Structures are given as C-alpha cells and as structure tokens.
Amino acid sequence: MHVPDGFIDAPVSVAAGVFAAGAVAVSLRGARRELDERTAPLAGLVAAFIFAVQMLNFPVAAGTSGHLMGGALAAILVGPYTAVLCLSVVLLMQGIFFADGGLTALGVNITVMGVVTVVVAYGVFRLLTGLLPRTRRSATASAFVAALVSVPASAAAFTLLYWIGGTTDIPIGKVFTAMVGVHVLIGIGEAVITALTVGAVLAVRPDLVHGVQGTLTAPLKLRVDGELVDAPAPIREPEPVTAHRSNRGFLITGLVSAFLLAGFVSFYASASPDGLERVAADQGIDEKVEEHGAADSPLADYGVGDIANARLSGGLAGVIGVSATVVVGTGVFWVVRRRREDERGGPARSDRENA
C-alpha cells in the first residue's frame, strides 16, 4: 500500500511528514533500549527480509494482489521502536531507488505502513500473549491475529488522511469500505507470512524474539511453609564463544533467504495491482497522481534499466535492494546501539578512554 505522489494534498503530506519525523526521532531513542550487539544485526536482517518479501505480491481477489507490510513481523521480532526504524529504512530505500511510494508522500507512507501497523500489531500481540498460555503456539497464534488486524488498521489510517486531504472529491464512505474490505483479505496473507516467520524463529532461536522475552515460560515456583513463592533466578554462566557463531549462522541463513526471495521467487509474484492501486483506479482516487520524482532511477519499478531480460533484471534489482537495505539498516542500528553504550559508559566509551 505504497501511497504515490498526488493522492494527498501538500498540507496533509507535510503534516504527515512532521508526524513521521517525530515518530522516527522517538523510535531512535526507544530503540536504544531494544538493541544490543546481538539484536542490532538482526534488525538489519529484518529490514532486508521485509524489503524482499514486499516484492512477493500474492493474489487476494480477481485482478487484485497484496504484499506484506511487515509492521507486525518487525515489532514482534525486534521491538516496536526498532520496527518503526526498520519500516522507515525500507520505505526510504523503495522511494528513492525503486520509485515505489511517492517522495512527497514518504511521511504518509511511514505513518500508515510503519507507525500504525507497528503500534496496532504490537499492542494486540502483547494483549493476547498476556491472556493466552505462555507457549510458542500461543505466541504464533497471537502473531497471526496481530498481523491480521494491523493491515485493515493501516487502510483505515490512509482513509482518514484521504478524508482530510484527498486531492479528489470521492465519498469517503466508499473509500473506507473499499480500502478496509480489500485489506482484510490482504491481512490474511500478512498474517500467514508473519505467523510462519515468527513460528520458525521461535522454533530455533526464541531468545531473539523481542515480543516473547519473559513471557514464554512462567517463573519456577517453590512451596515454602505452604505458600508458593518464586524460585531464585538461576546463576547463568557467561555464554561461550560458540553462541556468537550460532547467531552468525542464523543471520547468514536469514540473509540468504532474503536474497533468494528477492532475486528469484519475486519473478513469480502476482502482476495484478495491489489493494490501494485497485481501489484508486476503481474509485477515481488516482485522477491527480503525479509522476514519481525517481522515475528515471536505473532501478525504478524493481528492474535494472540496461538489462533487457525481465527475469534477470528483476532478480538483480531485488538482490541490490536487499544488499542496500541490510547495509543501511545495520549501519543505523549499530549507530543507535553505540549511542546506548556511550550513554551507559559501556564498551564504546571505555575503548576510547583506554586508547
């Protein structure tokens, strides 16, 4: 649901940009509490994985497709603040290099696809995991529901912005019904992808899933004088070096998967317009759509301009996009993590003092 230039007028686009900038600023501070040396590279991988999976449009109705938004997936895996940064990096890369999502509408897209999906999904996920049994199956089911709800919530947020600043005079009731209706269907696909991914990570590395930290297992209880009390926390020995190797292997596997999805599987994605494009064409929202500012980019429309073979062109563009996203994303998250260490007088500061 990448909003192009021309759907929303300039004042509302600017206001959405200011809101998005504020959300990113807040997330930069909040992500310092979520990121450490293990999760910073994972966050870069999550951004790259979302970029790759967003290239895989799946059919949802006759002549309409959908794709992952990724807010729920990112929030559950790396935390809500880091998730907003992940989505912002992905949307920035898509808008600048691939002409996907308007440049003047970047704030709208971050607000609708990044902030709204993350806030709604993470709130639903935490609510459900607090009510359901503390098991991996419950966490996976919660991820499914959270992702399902987040997509029509995002569509409703777009409808609100369009009601305030839409550039065409369309009855808002029709826009709301069409947008939410088709995005409920897209939400099912989003929920399946999110649940499968979260379930797979929970099966091999539950310690890397931010959303279930401290919730999968209840604390051990001891009976003392007839009353149940929490058992003392076990003394943990320092993790061996092999743990880092295991983490590295997990990251490499995830990155290879992202490359395969973007470079090969994306060729078989549905060519039908996505939910917003279909609604825009049917309702006349796109009457004043503007040409993308990056339309002349050599990677516009997810293809390398000088390569005639469509399969090779699209696959190479996907690999380039994943590579650029993981580099930029990981760089951002490492900087955020270093700032956290600096504030706490951690390794970064100690290294400078000893130099």
Coordinates of C-alpha atoms in Angstrom, one line a residue:
M1 CA 0.0 0.0 0.0
H2 CA 2.6 2.5 -1.1
V3 CA 0.9 5.9 -1.5
P4 CA 2.2 7.7 -4.6
D5 CA 2.5 11.5 -5.0
G6 CA -0.7 13.3 -5.8
F7 CA -3.2 11.3 -3.7
I8 CA -2.9 13.5 -0.6
D9 CA -2.5 17.3 -0.8
A10 CA 0.6 19.2 0.2
P11 CA -0.6 20.5 3.7
V12 CA -1.6 17.0 4.9
S13 CA 1.5 15.4 3.3
V14 CA 3.7 17.9 5.2
A15 CA 1.8 17.3 8.4
A16 CA 2.2 13.5 8.0
G17 CA 5.9 14.1 7.3
V18 CA 6.3 16.1 10.5
F19 CA 4.5 13.3 12.4
A20 CA 6.6 10.6 10.8
A21 CA 9.8 12.5 11.6
G22 CA 8.7 12.8 15.2
A23 CA 7.9 9.1 15.3
V24 CA 11.3 8.3 13.9
A25 CA 13.0 10.6 16.5
V26 CA 11.1 8.9 19.3
S27 CA 12.0 5.5 17.9
L28 CA 15.7 6.3 17.7
R29 CA 15.7 6.9 21.5
G30 CA 13.4 4.0 22.3
A31 CA 15.5 1.6 20.1
R32 CA 18.5 2.2 22.3
R33 CA 16.7 0.1 25.0
E34 CA 15.9 -2.7 22.5
L35 CA 19.2 -3.1 20.6
D36 CA 22.3 -4.8 21.8
E37 CA 25.2 -6.5 20.0
R38 CA 23.0 -9.5 19.2
T39 CA 19.9 -7.7 18.1
A40 CA 21.4 -4.9 16.0
P41 CA 22.4 -7.1 13.2
L42 CA 19.1 -9.0 13.5
A43 CA 17.2 -5.7 13.0
G44 CA 19.2 -5.1 9.8
L45 CA 18.2 -8.5 8.6
V46 CA 14.6 -7.9 9.5
A47 CA 14.6 -4.7 7.3
A48 CA 16.2 -6.6 4.4
F49 CA 13.8 -9.5 4.8
I50 CA 10.8 -7.2 4.8
F51 CA 12.1 -5.5 1.6
A52 CA 12.4 -8.9 -0.1
V53 CA 9.0 -10.2 1.0
Q54 CA 7.3 -6.9 -0.1
M55 CA 8.3 -7.8 -3.7
L56 CA 6.2 -11.0 -3.4
N57 CA 2.7 -9.8 -4.3
F58 CA 0.1 -12.5 -3.7
P59 CA -3.4 -12.6 -5.3
V60 CA -6.3 -11.8 -3.0
A61 CA -9.2 -11.4 -5.4
A62 CA -9.8 -11.2 -9.1
G63 CA -7.4 -8.7 -10.5
T64 CA -6.1 -7.6 -7.1
S65 CA -2.9 -8.5 -5.2
G66 CA -1.4 -7.7 -1.8
H67 CA 2.0 -7.8 -0.2
L68 CA 3.5 -7.9 3.3
M69 CA 3.6 -4.6 5.1
G70 CA 5.8 -6.0 7.8
G71 CA 4.9 -3.9 10.8
A72 CA 3.7 -6.8 12.9
L73 CA 6.6 -9.0 11.9
A74 CA 9.2 -6.4 12.8
A75 CA 7.6 -5.3 16.0
I76 CA 7.4 -8.9 17.3
L77 CA 10.9 -9.8 16.3
V78 CA 12.9 -6.7 17.3
G79 CA 10.6 -4.5 19.3
P80 CA 8.2 -1.6 18.4
Y81 CA 10.7 1.2 18.3
T82 CA 13.2 -0.7 16.2
A83 CA 10.4 -1.8 14.0
V84 CA 9.4 1.7 13.1
L85 CA 13.0 2.3 12.1
C86 CA 13.1 -0.9 10.1
L87 CA 10.0 0.1 8.1
S88 CA 11.3 3.7 7.7
V89 CA 14.6 2.3 6.2
V90 CA 12.7 0.0 3.8
L91 CA 10.3 2.8 2.7
L92 CA 13.1 5.2 2.2
M93 CA 15.1 2.8 0.0
Q94 CA 12.0 1.9 -2.0
G95 CA 11.0 5.5 -2.6
I96 CA 14.5 6.8 -3.5
F97 CA 15.9 4.0 -5.6
F98 CA 12.9 2.0 -6.8
A99 CA 10.3 4.7 -7.4
D100 CA 7.8 2.8 -5.1
G101 CA 5.9 5.2 -2.9
G102 CA 5.9 8.9 -3.6
L103 CA 8.8 11.1 -2.3
T104 CA 6.4 13.8 -1.1
A105 CA 4.2 11.0 0.3
L106 CA 7.1 9.5 2.3
G107 CA 5.7 10.8 5.6
V108 CA 2.3 9.4 4.7
N109 CA 3.8 6.0 4.0
I110 CA 5.8 5.9 7.1
T111 CA 2.8 6.9 9.2
V112 CA 0.4 4.5 7.6
M113 CA 2.6 1.5 6.8
G114 CA 5.2 2.0 9.6
V115 CA 3.8 3.6 12.7
V116 CA 0.2 2.5 12.5
T117 CA 0.9 -1.2 11.7
V118 CA 3.6 -1.4 14.4
V119 CA 1.6 0.3 17.2
V120 CA -1.6 -1.7 16.4
A121 CA 0.1 -5.1 15.9
Y122 CA 2.4 -4.8 18.9
G123 CA -0.5 -3.7 21.2
V124 CA -2.7 -6.7 20.0
F125 CA 0.3 -9.1 20.3
R126 CA 1.1 -8.1 23.9
L127 CA -2.5 -8.2 24.9
L128 CA -3.0 -11.7 23.5
T129 CA 0.2 -13.1 24.9
G130 CA -0.7 -11.8 28.3
L131 CA -4.1 -13.6 28.2
L132 CA -3.2 -16.8 26.5
P133 CA -1.0 -19.7 27.9
R134 CA 2.7 -18.9 27.7
T135 CA 3.6 -21.3 24.9
R136 CA 5.2 -21.0 21.4
R137 CA 1.9 -22.0 19.8
S138 CA 0.0 -19.2 21.6
A139 CA 2.7 -16.7 20.6
T140 CA 2.5 -17.8 17.0
A141 CA -1.3 -17.5 17.1
S142 CA -1.0 -14.1 18.6
A143 CA 1.3 -13.0 15.8
F144 CA -1.2 -14.2 13.3
V145 CA -4.0 -12.1 14.8
A146 CA -1.8 -9.1 15.4
A147 CA -0.7 -9.0 11.7
L148 CA -4.3 -9.6 10.5
V149 CA -5.6 -6.6 12.5
S150 CA -2.8 -4.3 11.6
V151 CA -3.4 -4.3 7.8
P152 CA -7.0 -3.0 7.8
A153 CA -6.0 -0.6 10.6
S154 CA -3.4 0.8 8.2
A155 CA -6.1 1.1 5.4
A156 CA -8.3 2.9 7.8
A157 CA -5.5 5.3 8.7
F158 CA -5.0 6.1 5.0
T159 CA -8.7 6.7 4.6
L160 CA -8.6 9.2 7.4
L161 CA -5.7 11.1 5.8
Y162 CA -7.5 11.0 2.5
W163 CA -10.7 12.3 4.1
I164 CA -8.7 15.3 5.5
G165 CA -6.5 15.9 2.4
G166 CA -7.6 13.9 -0.6
T167 CA -7.0 15.5 -3.9
T168 CA -10.2 14.2 -5.5
D169 CA -13.8 14.6 -4.3
I170 CA -14.8 11.0 -3.6
P171 CA -17.4 10.0 -1.0
I172 CA -15.3 8.9 2.0
G173 CA -17.7 6.1 2.9
K174 CA -17.0 4.4 -0.4
V175 CA -13.2 4.8 0.0
F176 CA -13.4 3.4 3.6
T177 CA -15.5 0.4 2.6
A178 CA -13.3 -0.5 -0.4
M179 CA -10.0 0.1 1.4
V180 CA -10.8 -1.8 4.5
G181 CA -12.6 -4.6 2.6
V182 CA -9.7 -5.5 0.3
H183 CA -7.1 -5.0 3.1
V184 CA -8.9 -7.5 5.3
L185 CA -8.1 -10.1 2.6
I186 CA -4.6 -8.8 2.3
G187 CA -4.3 -9.0 6.1
I188 CA -4.9 -12.8 5.9
G189 CA -1.8 -13.2 3.7
E190 CA 0.1 -10.9 6.0
A191 CA -1.0 -12.9 9.0
V192 CA 0.1 -16.2 7.4
I193 CA 3.6 -14.9 6.4
T194 CA 4.0 -13.3 9.9
A195 CA 3.0 -16.4 11.8
L196 CA 5.1 -18.7 9.7
T197 CA 8.2 -16.5 10.1
V198 CA 7.7 -15.8 13.8
G199 CA 7.0 -19.5 14.4
A200 CA 10.1 -20.5 12.6
V201 CA 12.3 -18.2 14.6
L202 CA 10.7 -19.3 17.8
A203 CA 11.5 -22.9 16.9
V204 CA 15.2 -22.3 16.5
R205 CA 16.1 -19.1 18.4
P206 CA 13.3 -17.9 20.7
D207 CA 15.9 -15.8 22.6
L208 CA 16.0 -13.5 19.6
V209 CA 12.2 -12.8 19.5
H210 CA 11.7 -9.5 21.4
G211 CA 7.9 -9.9 21.8
V212 CA 8.1 -13.1 23.9
Q213 CA 11.0 -12.1 26.2
G214 CA 9.9 -13.1 29.7
T215 CA 6.5 -14.4 28.6
L216 CA 7.1 -17.9 27.1
T217 CA 7.7 -19.6 30.4
A218 CA 6.3 -18.8 33.8
P219 CA 8.8 -18.5 36.7
L220 CA 9.6 -21.6 38.7
K221 CA 7.6 -21.8 41.9
L222 CA 8.6 -23.3 45.2
R223 CA 6.3 -24.2 48.1
V224 CA 7.6 -22.6 51.4
D225 CA 5.5 -23.0 54.5
G226 CA 2.5 -24.0 52.4
E227 CA 2.8 -21.0 50.1
L228 CA 4.0 -20.8 46.5
V229 CA 6.9 -18.3 46.0
D230 CA 9.1 -17.5 43.0
A231 CA 12.3 -19.6 43.0
P232 CA 15.6 -17.7 42.9
A233 CA 16.8 -17.0 39.4
P234 CA 19.5 -19.4 38.3
I235 CA 23.0 -18.2 38.1
R236 CA 24.0 -18.1 34.5
E237 CA 27.5 -18.7 33.4
P238 CA 29.0 -16.5 30.7
E239 CA 27.9 -17.5 27.2
P240 CA 30.6 -19.4 25.3
V241 CA 32.0 -18.1 22.1
T242 CA 30.0 -20.7 20.2
A243 CA 26.8 -18.8 20.9
H244 CA 28.1 -16.0 18.7
R245 CA 28.8 -18.5 15.9
S246 CA 25.3 -19.8 16.2
N247 CA 23.9 -16.3 16.0
R248 CA 26.1 -15.7 12.9
G249 CA 24.8 -18.8 11.3
F250 CA 21.2 -17.8 11.9
L251 CA 21.8 -14.3 10.4
I252 CA 23.5 -15.8 7.3
T253 CA 20.6 -18.2 6.8
G254 CA 18.1 -15.3 7.0
L255 CA 20.1 -13.2 4.6
V256 CA 20.4 -15.9 2.1
S257 CA 16.7 -16.5 2.3
A258 CA 16.1 -12.8 1.7
F259 CA 18.4 -12.9 -1.4
L260 CA 16.5 -15.9 -2.8
L261 CA 13.1 -14.4 -2.2
A262 CA 14.0 -11.1 -3.9
G263 CA 16.3 -12.4 -6.5
F264 CA 14.4 -15.5 -7.7
V265 CA 11.0 -16.1 -6.1
S266 CA 9.9 -12.5 -6.8
F267 CA 9.8 -13.3 -10.5
Y268 CA 6.7 -15.4 -9.8
A269 CA 4.8 -12.7 -7.8
S270 CA 1.4 -11.6 -8.9
A271 CA 1.5 -8.8 -11.5
S272 CA -2.0 -7.5 -10.5
P273 CA -2.3 -4.1 -8.9
D274 CA -2.2 -4.1 -5.1
G275 CA -5.1 -3.2 -2.9
L276 CA -4.6 0.6 -2.9
E277 CA -3.9 0.7 -6.7
R278 CA -7.1 -1.2 -7.4
V279 CA -9.2 0.9 -5.1
A280 CA -7.7 4.1 -6.5
A281 CA -8.5 3.0 -10.1
D282 CA -12.0 1.9 -9.2
Q283 CA -12.9 5.0 -7.1
G284 CA -11.0 7.6 -9.1
I285 CA -8.6 8.4 -6.3
D286 CA -5.7 8.4 -8.9
E287 CA -7.1 11.2 -11.1
K288 CA -4.3 13.6 -9.9
V289 CA -1.5 11.1 -9.4
E290 CA 1.9 12.6 -10.2
E291 CA 4.9 11.1 -11.9
H292 CA 7.4 9.8 -9.3
G293 CA 10.4 12.0 -8.7
A294 CA 12.7 9.0 -9.1
A295 CA 11.0 7.6 -12.2
D296 CA 14.4 7.9 -14.0
S297 CA 16.2 5.8 -11.4
P298 CA 18.1 2.9 -13.0
L299 CA 16.2 0.6 -10.5
A300 CA 12.7 2.1 -11.0
D301 CA 9.9 -0.5 -10.9
Y302 CA 12.3 -3.1 -9.5
G303 CA 14.3 -3.7 -12.6
V304 CA 17.8 -2.8 -13.8
G305 CA 17.2 -0.4 -16.7
D306 CA 20.0 -1.6 -19.0
I307 CA 19.1 -5.3 -18.8
A308 CA 16.5 -6.5 -21.3
N309 CA 15.9 -9.9 -19.8
A310 CA 13.0 -9.3 -17.3
R311 CA 13.8 -12.2 -15.1
L312 CA 17.5 -11.2 -14.8
S313 CA 16.6 -7.5 -14.4
G314 CA 14.1 -8.0 -11.7
G315 CA 16.2 -10.5 -9.8
L316 CA 19.3 -8.3 -9.9
A317 CA 17.3 -5.3 -8.7
G318 CA 16.0 -7.4 -5.8
V319 CA 19.5 -8.5 -4.8
I320 CA 20.7 -4.9 -5.0
G321 CA 17.7 -3.8 -2.9
V322 CA 18.3 -6.4 -0.2
S323 CA 22.0 -5.6 -0.1
A324 CA 21.5 -1.9 0.2
T325 CA 18.8 -2.3 2.8
V326 CA 20.8 -4.6 5.0
V327 CA 23.8 -2.3 4.8
V328 CA 21.9 0.9 5.6
G329 CA 19.7 -0.7 8.2
T330 CA 22.5 -2.4 10.0
G331 CA 24.5 0.8 9.9
V332 CA 21.7 2.7 11.5
F333 CA 21.1 0.1 14.2
W334 CA 24.8 -0.2 15.1
V335 CA 24.9 3.6 15.5
V336 CA 21.9 3.5 17.8
R337 CA 23.5 0.7 19.8
R338 CA 26.7 2.6 20.1
R339 CA 24.9 5.6 21.4
R340 CA 23.3 3.4 24.1
E341 CA 26.8 2.2 25.1
D342 CA 28.1 5.8 25.2
E343 CA 25.3 6.9 27.5
R344 CA 25.9 4.0 29.9
G345 CA 29.7 4.3 29.8
G346 CA 29.9 0.9 28.1
P347 CA 32.5 -0.6 25.8
A348 CA 32.4 2.2 23.3
R349 CA 33.4 4.8 25.9
S350 CA 35.8 2.5 27.6
D351 CA 37.6 1.8 24.4
R352 CA 38.2 5.5 23.8
E353 CA 39.4 6.1 27.3
N354 CA 41.9 3.3 27.0
A355 CA 43.1 4.4 23.6

